[in-house]
Short mmCIF file of C-alpha atoms in Angstrom, two decimals:
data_model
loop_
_atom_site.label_atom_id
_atom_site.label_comp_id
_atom_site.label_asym_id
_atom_site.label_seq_id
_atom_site.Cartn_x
_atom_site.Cartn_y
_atom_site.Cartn_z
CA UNK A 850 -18.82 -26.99 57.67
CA UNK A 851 -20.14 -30.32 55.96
CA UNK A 852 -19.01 -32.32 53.28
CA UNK A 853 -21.90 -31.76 50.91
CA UNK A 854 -19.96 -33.93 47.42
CA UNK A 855 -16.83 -35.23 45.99
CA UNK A 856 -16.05 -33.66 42.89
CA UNK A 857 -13.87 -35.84 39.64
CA UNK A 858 -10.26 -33.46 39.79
CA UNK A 859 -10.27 -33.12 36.16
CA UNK A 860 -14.05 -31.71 35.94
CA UNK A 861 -13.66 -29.41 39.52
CA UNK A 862 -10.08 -27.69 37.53
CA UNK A 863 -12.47 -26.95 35.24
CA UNK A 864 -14.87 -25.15 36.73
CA UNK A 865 -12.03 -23.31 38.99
CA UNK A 866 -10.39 -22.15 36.04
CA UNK A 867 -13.48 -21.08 34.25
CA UNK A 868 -15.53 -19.65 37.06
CA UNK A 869 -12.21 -17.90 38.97
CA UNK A 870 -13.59 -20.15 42.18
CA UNK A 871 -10.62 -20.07 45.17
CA UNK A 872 -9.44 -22.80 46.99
CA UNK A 873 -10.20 -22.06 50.39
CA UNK A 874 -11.89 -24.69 51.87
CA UNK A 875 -10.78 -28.03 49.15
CA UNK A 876 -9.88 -31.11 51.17
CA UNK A 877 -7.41 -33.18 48.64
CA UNK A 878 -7.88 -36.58 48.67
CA UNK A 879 -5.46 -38.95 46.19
CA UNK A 880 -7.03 -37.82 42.53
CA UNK A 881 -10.63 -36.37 44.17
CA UNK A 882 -11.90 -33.07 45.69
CA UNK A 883 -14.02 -32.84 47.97
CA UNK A 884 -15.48 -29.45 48.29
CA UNK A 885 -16.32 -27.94 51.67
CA UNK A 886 -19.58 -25.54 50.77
CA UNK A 887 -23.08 -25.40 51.41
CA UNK A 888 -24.97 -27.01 48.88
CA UNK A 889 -26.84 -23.66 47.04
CA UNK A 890 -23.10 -22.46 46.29
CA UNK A 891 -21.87 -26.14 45.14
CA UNK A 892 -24.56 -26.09 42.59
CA UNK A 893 -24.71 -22.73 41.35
CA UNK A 894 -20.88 -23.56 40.23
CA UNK A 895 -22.57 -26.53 38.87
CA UNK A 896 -25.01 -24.75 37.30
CA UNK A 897 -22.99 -21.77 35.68
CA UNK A 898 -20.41 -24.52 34.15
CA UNK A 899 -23.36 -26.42 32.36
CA UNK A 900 -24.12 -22.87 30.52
CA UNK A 901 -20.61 -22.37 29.64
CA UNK A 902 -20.40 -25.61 28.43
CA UNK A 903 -24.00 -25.52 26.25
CA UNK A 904 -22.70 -22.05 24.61
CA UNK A 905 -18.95 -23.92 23.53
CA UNK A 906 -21.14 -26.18 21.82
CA UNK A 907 -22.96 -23.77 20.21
CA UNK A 908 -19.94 -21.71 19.03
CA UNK A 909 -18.67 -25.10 17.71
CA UNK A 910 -21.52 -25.55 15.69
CA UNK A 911 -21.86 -22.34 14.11
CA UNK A 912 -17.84 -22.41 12.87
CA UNK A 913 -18.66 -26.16 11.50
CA UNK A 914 -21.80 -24.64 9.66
CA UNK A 915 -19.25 -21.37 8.32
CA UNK A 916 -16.61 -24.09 7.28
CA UNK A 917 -19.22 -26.10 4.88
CA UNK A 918 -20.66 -23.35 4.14
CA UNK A 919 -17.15 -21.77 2.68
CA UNK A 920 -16.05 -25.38 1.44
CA UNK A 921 -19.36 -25.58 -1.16
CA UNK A 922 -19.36 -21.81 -2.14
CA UNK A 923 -16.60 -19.91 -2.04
CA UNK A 924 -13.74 -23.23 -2.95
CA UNK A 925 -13.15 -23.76 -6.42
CA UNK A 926 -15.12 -26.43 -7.85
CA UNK A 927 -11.96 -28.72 -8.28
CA UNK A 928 -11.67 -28.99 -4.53
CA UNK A 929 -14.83 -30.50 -4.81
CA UNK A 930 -15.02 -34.57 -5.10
CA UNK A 931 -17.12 -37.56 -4.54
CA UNK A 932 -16.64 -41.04 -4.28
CA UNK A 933 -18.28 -44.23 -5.61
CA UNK A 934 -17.78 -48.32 -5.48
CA UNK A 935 -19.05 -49.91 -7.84
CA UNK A 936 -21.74 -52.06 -6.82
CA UNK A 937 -25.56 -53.88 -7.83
CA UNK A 938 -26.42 -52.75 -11.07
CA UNK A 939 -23.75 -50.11 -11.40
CA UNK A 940 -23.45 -50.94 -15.17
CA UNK A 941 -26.47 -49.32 -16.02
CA UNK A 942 -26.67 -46.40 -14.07
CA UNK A 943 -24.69 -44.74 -11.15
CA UNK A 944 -26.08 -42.18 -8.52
CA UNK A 945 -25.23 -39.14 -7.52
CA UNK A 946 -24.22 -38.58 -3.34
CA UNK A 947 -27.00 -37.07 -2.49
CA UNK A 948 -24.92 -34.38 -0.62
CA UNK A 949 -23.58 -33.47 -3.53
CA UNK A 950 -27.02 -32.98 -5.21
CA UNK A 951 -27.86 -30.72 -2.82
CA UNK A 952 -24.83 -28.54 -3.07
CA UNK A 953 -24.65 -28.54 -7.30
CA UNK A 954 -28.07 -28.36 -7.90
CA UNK A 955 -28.06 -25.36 -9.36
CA UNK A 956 -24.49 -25.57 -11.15
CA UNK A 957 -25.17 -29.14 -12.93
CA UNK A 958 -26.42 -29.12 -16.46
CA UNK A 959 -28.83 -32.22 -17.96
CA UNK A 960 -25.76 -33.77 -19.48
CA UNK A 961 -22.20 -34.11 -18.00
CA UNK A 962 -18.90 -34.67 -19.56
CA UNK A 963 -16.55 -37.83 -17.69
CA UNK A 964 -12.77 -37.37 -18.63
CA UNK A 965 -10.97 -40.75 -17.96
CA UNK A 966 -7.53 -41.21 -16.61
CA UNK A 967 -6.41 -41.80 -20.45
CA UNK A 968 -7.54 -37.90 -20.95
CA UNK A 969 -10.19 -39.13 -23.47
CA UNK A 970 -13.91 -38.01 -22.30
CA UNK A 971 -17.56 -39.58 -22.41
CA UNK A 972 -20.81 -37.45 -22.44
CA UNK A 973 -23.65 -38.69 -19.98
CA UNK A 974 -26.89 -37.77 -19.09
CA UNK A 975 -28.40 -36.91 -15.33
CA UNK A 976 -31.97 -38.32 -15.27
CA UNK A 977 -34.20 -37.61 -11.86
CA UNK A 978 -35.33 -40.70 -10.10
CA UNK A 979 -37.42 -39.68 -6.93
CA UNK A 980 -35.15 -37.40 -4.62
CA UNK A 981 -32.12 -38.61 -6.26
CA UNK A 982 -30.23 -37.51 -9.44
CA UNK A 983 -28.46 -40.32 -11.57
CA UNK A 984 -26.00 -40.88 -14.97
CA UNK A 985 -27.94 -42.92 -17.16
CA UNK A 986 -27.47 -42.23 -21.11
CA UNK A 987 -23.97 -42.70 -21.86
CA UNK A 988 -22.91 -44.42 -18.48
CA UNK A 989 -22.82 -47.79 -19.62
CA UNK A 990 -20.20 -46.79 -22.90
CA UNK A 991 -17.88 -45.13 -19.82
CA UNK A 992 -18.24 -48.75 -17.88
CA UNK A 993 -17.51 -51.09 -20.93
CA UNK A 994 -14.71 -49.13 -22.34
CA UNK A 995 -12.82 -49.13 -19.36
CA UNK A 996 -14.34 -52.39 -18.44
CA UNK A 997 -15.58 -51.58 -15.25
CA UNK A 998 -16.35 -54.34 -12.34
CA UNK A 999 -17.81 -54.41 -9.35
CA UNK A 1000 -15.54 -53.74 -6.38
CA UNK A 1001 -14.17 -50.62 -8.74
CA UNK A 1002 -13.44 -47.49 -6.54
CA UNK A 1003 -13.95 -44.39 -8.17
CA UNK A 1004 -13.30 -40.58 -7.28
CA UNK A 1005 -15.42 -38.20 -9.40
CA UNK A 1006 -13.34 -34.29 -9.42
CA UNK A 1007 -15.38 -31.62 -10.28
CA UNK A 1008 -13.42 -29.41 -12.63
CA UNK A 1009 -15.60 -27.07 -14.14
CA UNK A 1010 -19.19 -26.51 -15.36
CA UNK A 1011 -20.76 -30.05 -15.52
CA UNK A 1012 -16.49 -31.26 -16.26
CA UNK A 1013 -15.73 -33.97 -14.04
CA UNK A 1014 -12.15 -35.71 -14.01
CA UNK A 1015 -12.31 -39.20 -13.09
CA UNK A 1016 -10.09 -41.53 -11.00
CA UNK A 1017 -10.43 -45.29 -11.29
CA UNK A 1018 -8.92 -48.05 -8.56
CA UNK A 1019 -9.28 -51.56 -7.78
CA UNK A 1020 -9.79 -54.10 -5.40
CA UNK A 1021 -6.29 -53.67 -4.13
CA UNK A 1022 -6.54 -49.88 -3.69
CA UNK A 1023 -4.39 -49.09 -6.66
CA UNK A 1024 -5.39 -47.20 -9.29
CA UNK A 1025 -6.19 -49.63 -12.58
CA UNK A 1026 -3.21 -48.75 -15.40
CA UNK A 1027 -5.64 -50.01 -17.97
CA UNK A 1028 -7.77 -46.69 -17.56
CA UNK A 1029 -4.71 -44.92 -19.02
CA UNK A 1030 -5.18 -46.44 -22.18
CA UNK A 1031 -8.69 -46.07 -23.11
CA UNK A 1032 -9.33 -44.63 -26.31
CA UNK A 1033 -13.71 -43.32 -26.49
CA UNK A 1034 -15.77 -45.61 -28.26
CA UNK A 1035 -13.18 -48.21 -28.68
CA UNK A 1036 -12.02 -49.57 -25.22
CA UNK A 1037 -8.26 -50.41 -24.23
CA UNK A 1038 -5.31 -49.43 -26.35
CA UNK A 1039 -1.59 -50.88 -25.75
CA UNK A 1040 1.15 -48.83 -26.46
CA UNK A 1041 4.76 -50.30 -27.13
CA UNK A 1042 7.51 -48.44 -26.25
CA UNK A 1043 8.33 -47.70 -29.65
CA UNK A 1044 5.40 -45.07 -29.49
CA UNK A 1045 3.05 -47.48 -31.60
CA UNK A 1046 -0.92 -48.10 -30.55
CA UNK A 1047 -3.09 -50.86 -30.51
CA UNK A 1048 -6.76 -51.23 -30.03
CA UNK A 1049 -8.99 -54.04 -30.24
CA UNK A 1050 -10.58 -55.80 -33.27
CA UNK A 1051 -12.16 -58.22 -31.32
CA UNK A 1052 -15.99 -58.46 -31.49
CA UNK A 1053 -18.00 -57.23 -28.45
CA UNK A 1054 -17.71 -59.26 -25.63
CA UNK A 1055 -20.51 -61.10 -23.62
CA UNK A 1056 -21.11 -62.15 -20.23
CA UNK A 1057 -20.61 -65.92 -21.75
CA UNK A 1058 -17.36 -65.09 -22.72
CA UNK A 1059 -16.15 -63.88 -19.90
CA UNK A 1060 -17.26 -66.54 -17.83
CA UNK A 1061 -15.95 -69.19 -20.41
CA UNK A 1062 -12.16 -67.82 -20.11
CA UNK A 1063 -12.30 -67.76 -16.23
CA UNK A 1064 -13.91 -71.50 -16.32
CA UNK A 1065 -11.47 -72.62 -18.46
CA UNK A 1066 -9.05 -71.25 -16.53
CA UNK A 1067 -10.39 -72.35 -13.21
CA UNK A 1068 -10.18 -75.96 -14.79
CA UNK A 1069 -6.90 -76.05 -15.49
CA UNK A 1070 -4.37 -78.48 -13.76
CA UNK A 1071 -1.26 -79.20 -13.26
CA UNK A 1072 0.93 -80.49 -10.14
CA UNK A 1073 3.40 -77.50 -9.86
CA UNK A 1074 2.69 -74.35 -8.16
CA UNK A 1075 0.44 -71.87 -10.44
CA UNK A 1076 -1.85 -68.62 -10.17
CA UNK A 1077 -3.82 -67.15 -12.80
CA UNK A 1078 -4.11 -64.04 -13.62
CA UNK A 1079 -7.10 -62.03 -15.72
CA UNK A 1080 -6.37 -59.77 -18.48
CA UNK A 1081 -7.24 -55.79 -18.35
CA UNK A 1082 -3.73 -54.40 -18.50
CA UNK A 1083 -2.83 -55.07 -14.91
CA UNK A 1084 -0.24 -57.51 -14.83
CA UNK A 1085 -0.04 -57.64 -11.02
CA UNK A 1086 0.72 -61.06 -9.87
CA UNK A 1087 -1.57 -62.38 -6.89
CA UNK A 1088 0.34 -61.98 -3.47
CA UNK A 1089 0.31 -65.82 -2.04
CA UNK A 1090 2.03 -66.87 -5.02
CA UNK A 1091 4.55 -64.54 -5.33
CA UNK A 1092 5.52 -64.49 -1.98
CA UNK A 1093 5.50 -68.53 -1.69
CA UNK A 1094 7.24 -68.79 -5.49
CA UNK A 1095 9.23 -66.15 -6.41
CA UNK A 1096 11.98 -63.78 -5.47
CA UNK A 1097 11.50 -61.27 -3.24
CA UNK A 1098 14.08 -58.42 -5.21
CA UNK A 1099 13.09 -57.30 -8.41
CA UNK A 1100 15.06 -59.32 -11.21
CA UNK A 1101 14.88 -60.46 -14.46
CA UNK A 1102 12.54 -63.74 -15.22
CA UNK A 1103 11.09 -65.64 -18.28
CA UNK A 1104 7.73 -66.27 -19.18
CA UNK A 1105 7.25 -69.57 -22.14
CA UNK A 1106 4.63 -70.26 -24.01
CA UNK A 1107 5.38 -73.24 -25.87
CA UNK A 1108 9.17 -73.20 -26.83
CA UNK A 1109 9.34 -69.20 -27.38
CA UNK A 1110 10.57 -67.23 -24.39
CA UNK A 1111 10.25 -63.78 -23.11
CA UNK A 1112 12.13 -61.96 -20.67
CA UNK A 1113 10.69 -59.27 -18.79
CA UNK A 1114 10.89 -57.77 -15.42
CA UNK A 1115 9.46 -58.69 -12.08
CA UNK A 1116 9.19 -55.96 -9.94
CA UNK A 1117 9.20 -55.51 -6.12
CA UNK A 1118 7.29 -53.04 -4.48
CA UNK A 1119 5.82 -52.85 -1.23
CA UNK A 1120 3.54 -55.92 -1.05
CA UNK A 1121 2.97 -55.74 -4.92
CA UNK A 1122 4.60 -57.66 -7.31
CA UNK A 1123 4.37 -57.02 -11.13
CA UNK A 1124 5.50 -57.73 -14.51
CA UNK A 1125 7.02 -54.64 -16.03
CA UNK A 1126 9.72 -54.26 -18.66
CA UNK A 1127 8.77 -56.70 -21.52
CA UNK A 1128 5.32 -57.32 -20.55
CA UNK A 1129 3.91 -55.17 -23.50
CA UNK A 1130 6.00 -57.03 -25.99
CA UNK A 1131 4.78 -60.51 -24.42
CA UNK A 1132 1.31 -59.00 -24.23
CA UNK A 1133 1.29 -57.94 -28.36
CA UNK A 1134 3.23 -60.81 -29.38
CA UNK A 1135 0.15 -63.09 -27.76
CA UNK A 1136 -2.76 -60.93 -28.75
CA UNK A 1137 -3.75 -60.88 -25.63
CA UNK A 1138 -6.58 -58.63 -24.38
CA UNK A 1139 -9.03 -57.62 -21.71
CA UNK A 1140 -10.47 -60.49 -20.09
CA UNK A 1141 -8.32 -63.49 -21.18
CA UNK A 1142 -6.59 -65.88 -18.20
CA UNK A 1143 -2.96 -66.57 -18.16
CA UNK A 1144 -2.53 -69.29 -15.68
CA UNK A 1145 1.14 -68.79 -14.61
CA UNK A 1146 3.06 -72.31 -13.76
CA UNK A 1147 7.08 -71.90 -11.68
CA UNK A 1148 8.61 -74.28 -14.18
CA UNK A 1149 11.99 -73.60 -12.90
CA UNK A 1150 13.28 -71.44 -9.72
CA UNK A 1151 16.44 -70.66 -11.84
CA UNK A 1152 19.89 -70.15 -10.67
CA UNK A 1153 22.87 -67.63 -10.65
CA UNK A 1154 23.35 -67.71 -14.14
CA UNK A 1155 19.63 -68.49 -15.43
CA UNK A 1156 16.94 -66.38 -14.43
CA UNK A 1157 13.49 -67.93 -12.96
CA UNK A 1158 11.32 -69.62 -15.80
CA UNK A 1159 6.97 -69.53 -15.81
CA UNK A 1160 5.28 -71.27 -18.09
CA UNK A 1161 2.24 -69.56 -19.59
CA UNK A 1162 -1.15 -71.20 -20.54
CA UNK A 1163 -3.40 -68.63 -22.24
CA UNK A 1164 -7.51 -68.98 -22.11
CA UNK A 1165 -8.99 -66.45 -24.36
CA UNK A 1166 -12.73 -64.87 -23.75
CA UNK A 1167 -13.07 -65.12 -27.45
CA UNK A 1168 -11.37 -68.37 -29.33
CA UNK A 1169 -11.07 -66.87 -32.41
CA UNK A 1170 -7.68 -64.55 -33.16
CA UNK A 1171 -7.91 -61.69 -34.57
CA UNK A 1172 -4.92 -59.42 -34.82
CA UNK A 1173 -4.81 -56.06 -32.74
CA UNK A 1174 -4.78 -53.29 -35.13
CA UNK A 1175 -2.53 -50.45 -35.25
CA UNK A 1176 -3.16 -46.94 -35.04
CA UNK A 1177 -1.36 -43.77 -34.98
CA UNK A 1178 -0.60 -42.49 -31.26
#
């Protein structure tokens, strides 16, 4: 009988074990078969393995249409999130994944309710704009308040109704500890650990301000190894300099400004490093707030009885002091 085709070994098990075909008649050569049949009966196997194959496909696609279609309707609505970076004009409006449209289009009312990490909550409103649905109204007092940028990550969890819980993260991929301590209509609060509250009585900030602090900032000099860091409640200290400057286990350090010191704690984690213990007393006792520089200078490395020493410079967005008030947690 003639060799009519060599057949792959993986693809010809296949078809055996599908289509129950013997092996009379299967020459074996090193990882190939080649099958000893006329050539009607080589591609009728052919032939009936392509069917099998289309209708596996088509069983996969109906049980990814029943999952989505299970996910969206019979899920609670808290398993049900989207996503959004925060990019272009974000700070005026933000839009809706489309997919997500779709799905709630029929659940979402003309205004929603956004509750923040710090449990407070903002009311927006959805406006149409062409096949799209976006928060307008009421978006941009959720973005200054928590003083959103761009690079921001945020997860939007639908909770209930038009009640979504949202998540807010960085650059870094951590989740920003400043959105735990925004109070509605009034931006960050700071809370000492003797259960007191702060919140700003700074006047509104502008782009110009902003941009002044970080220039100053930018401009200062010094020969000893520095880093500066900006203001928003994260007191995460930028990698190269911590690595390159200070100690890699968590310790005790000081931070000066001028001839007053403060101890606080650095702490170790992973790749982060961060000023813990301490750092709300430094930040109170400064006035310090959302969007001023420190520029952080290694004045001394310490030694077994001293702890590490930085000198702080502080740039503020706003020159003017004006004390943080205190409210009632």
């Amino acid at each position: 009988m003639k060799i009519e085709k060599i057949v792959n070994l993986k693809e010809f098990l296949w078809i055996a074990y599908e289509l129950k075909i013997g092996f009379n008649g299967i020459l074996w050569v090193n990882d190939s078969v080649i099958v000893q049949e006329e050539k009607s009966v080589l591609s009728s196997w052919l032939q009936r393995f392509r069917v099998f194959v289309t209708e596996m496909t088509d069983v996969c696609a109906q049980c990814k249409t029943w999952r989505k279609k299970q996910y969206w309707n019979e899920f609670p609505d808290n398993k049900h999130h989207f996503f959004k970076i925060m990019l272009g004009d974000f700070e005026n409006y933000l839009r809706i994944p489309r997919k997500f449209k779709d799905e709630y289009r029929e659940k979402l009312s003309q205004r929603v309710t956004l509750r923040g990490p710090s449990g407070d909550s903002w009311t927006a409103a959805l406006a149409q704009r062409g096949e799209d649905i976006e928060l307008r109204n009421g978006w941009r007092d959720f973005v200054k308040d928590h003083s959103l940028e761009e690079g921001d990550f945020l997860v939007f969890q639908h909770v209930e109704s038009s009640l979504f819980n949202v998540l807010i993260f960085d650059k870094t991929g951590c989740e920003r500890e400043d959105s735990h301590f925004v109070i509605q209509g009034k931006g960050t609060k700071s809370r000492t650990g003797k259960g007191k509250c702060y919140e700003s009585n700074r006047r509104p900030l502008t782009k110009k301000d902003k941009e002044r602090a970080f220039r100053l900032a930018s401009k200062h000099s010094t020969t000893r190894p520095s880093c500066k860091i900006r203001m928003k409640q994260s007191h995460t200290i930028p990698r190269e300099f911590a690595d390159n400057c200070l100690p890699m286990e968590s310790q005790e350090i000081k931070l000066r400004v001028g001839s007053k010191i403060w101890r606080v704690s650095l702490n170790r984690r992973n790749v982060q490093c961060t000023l813990n213990k301490g750092w709300a007393h430094f930040v109170l006792d400064n006035n310090l707030e959302t969007e001023d520089y420190c520029v952080l200078e290694l004045a001394d490395t310490g030694t077994s009885q001293q702890p590490l020493t930085l000198d702080v410079h502080i740039y503020r967005a706003v020159e003017k002091i004006v004390p943080l008030k205190v409210i009632l947690p």
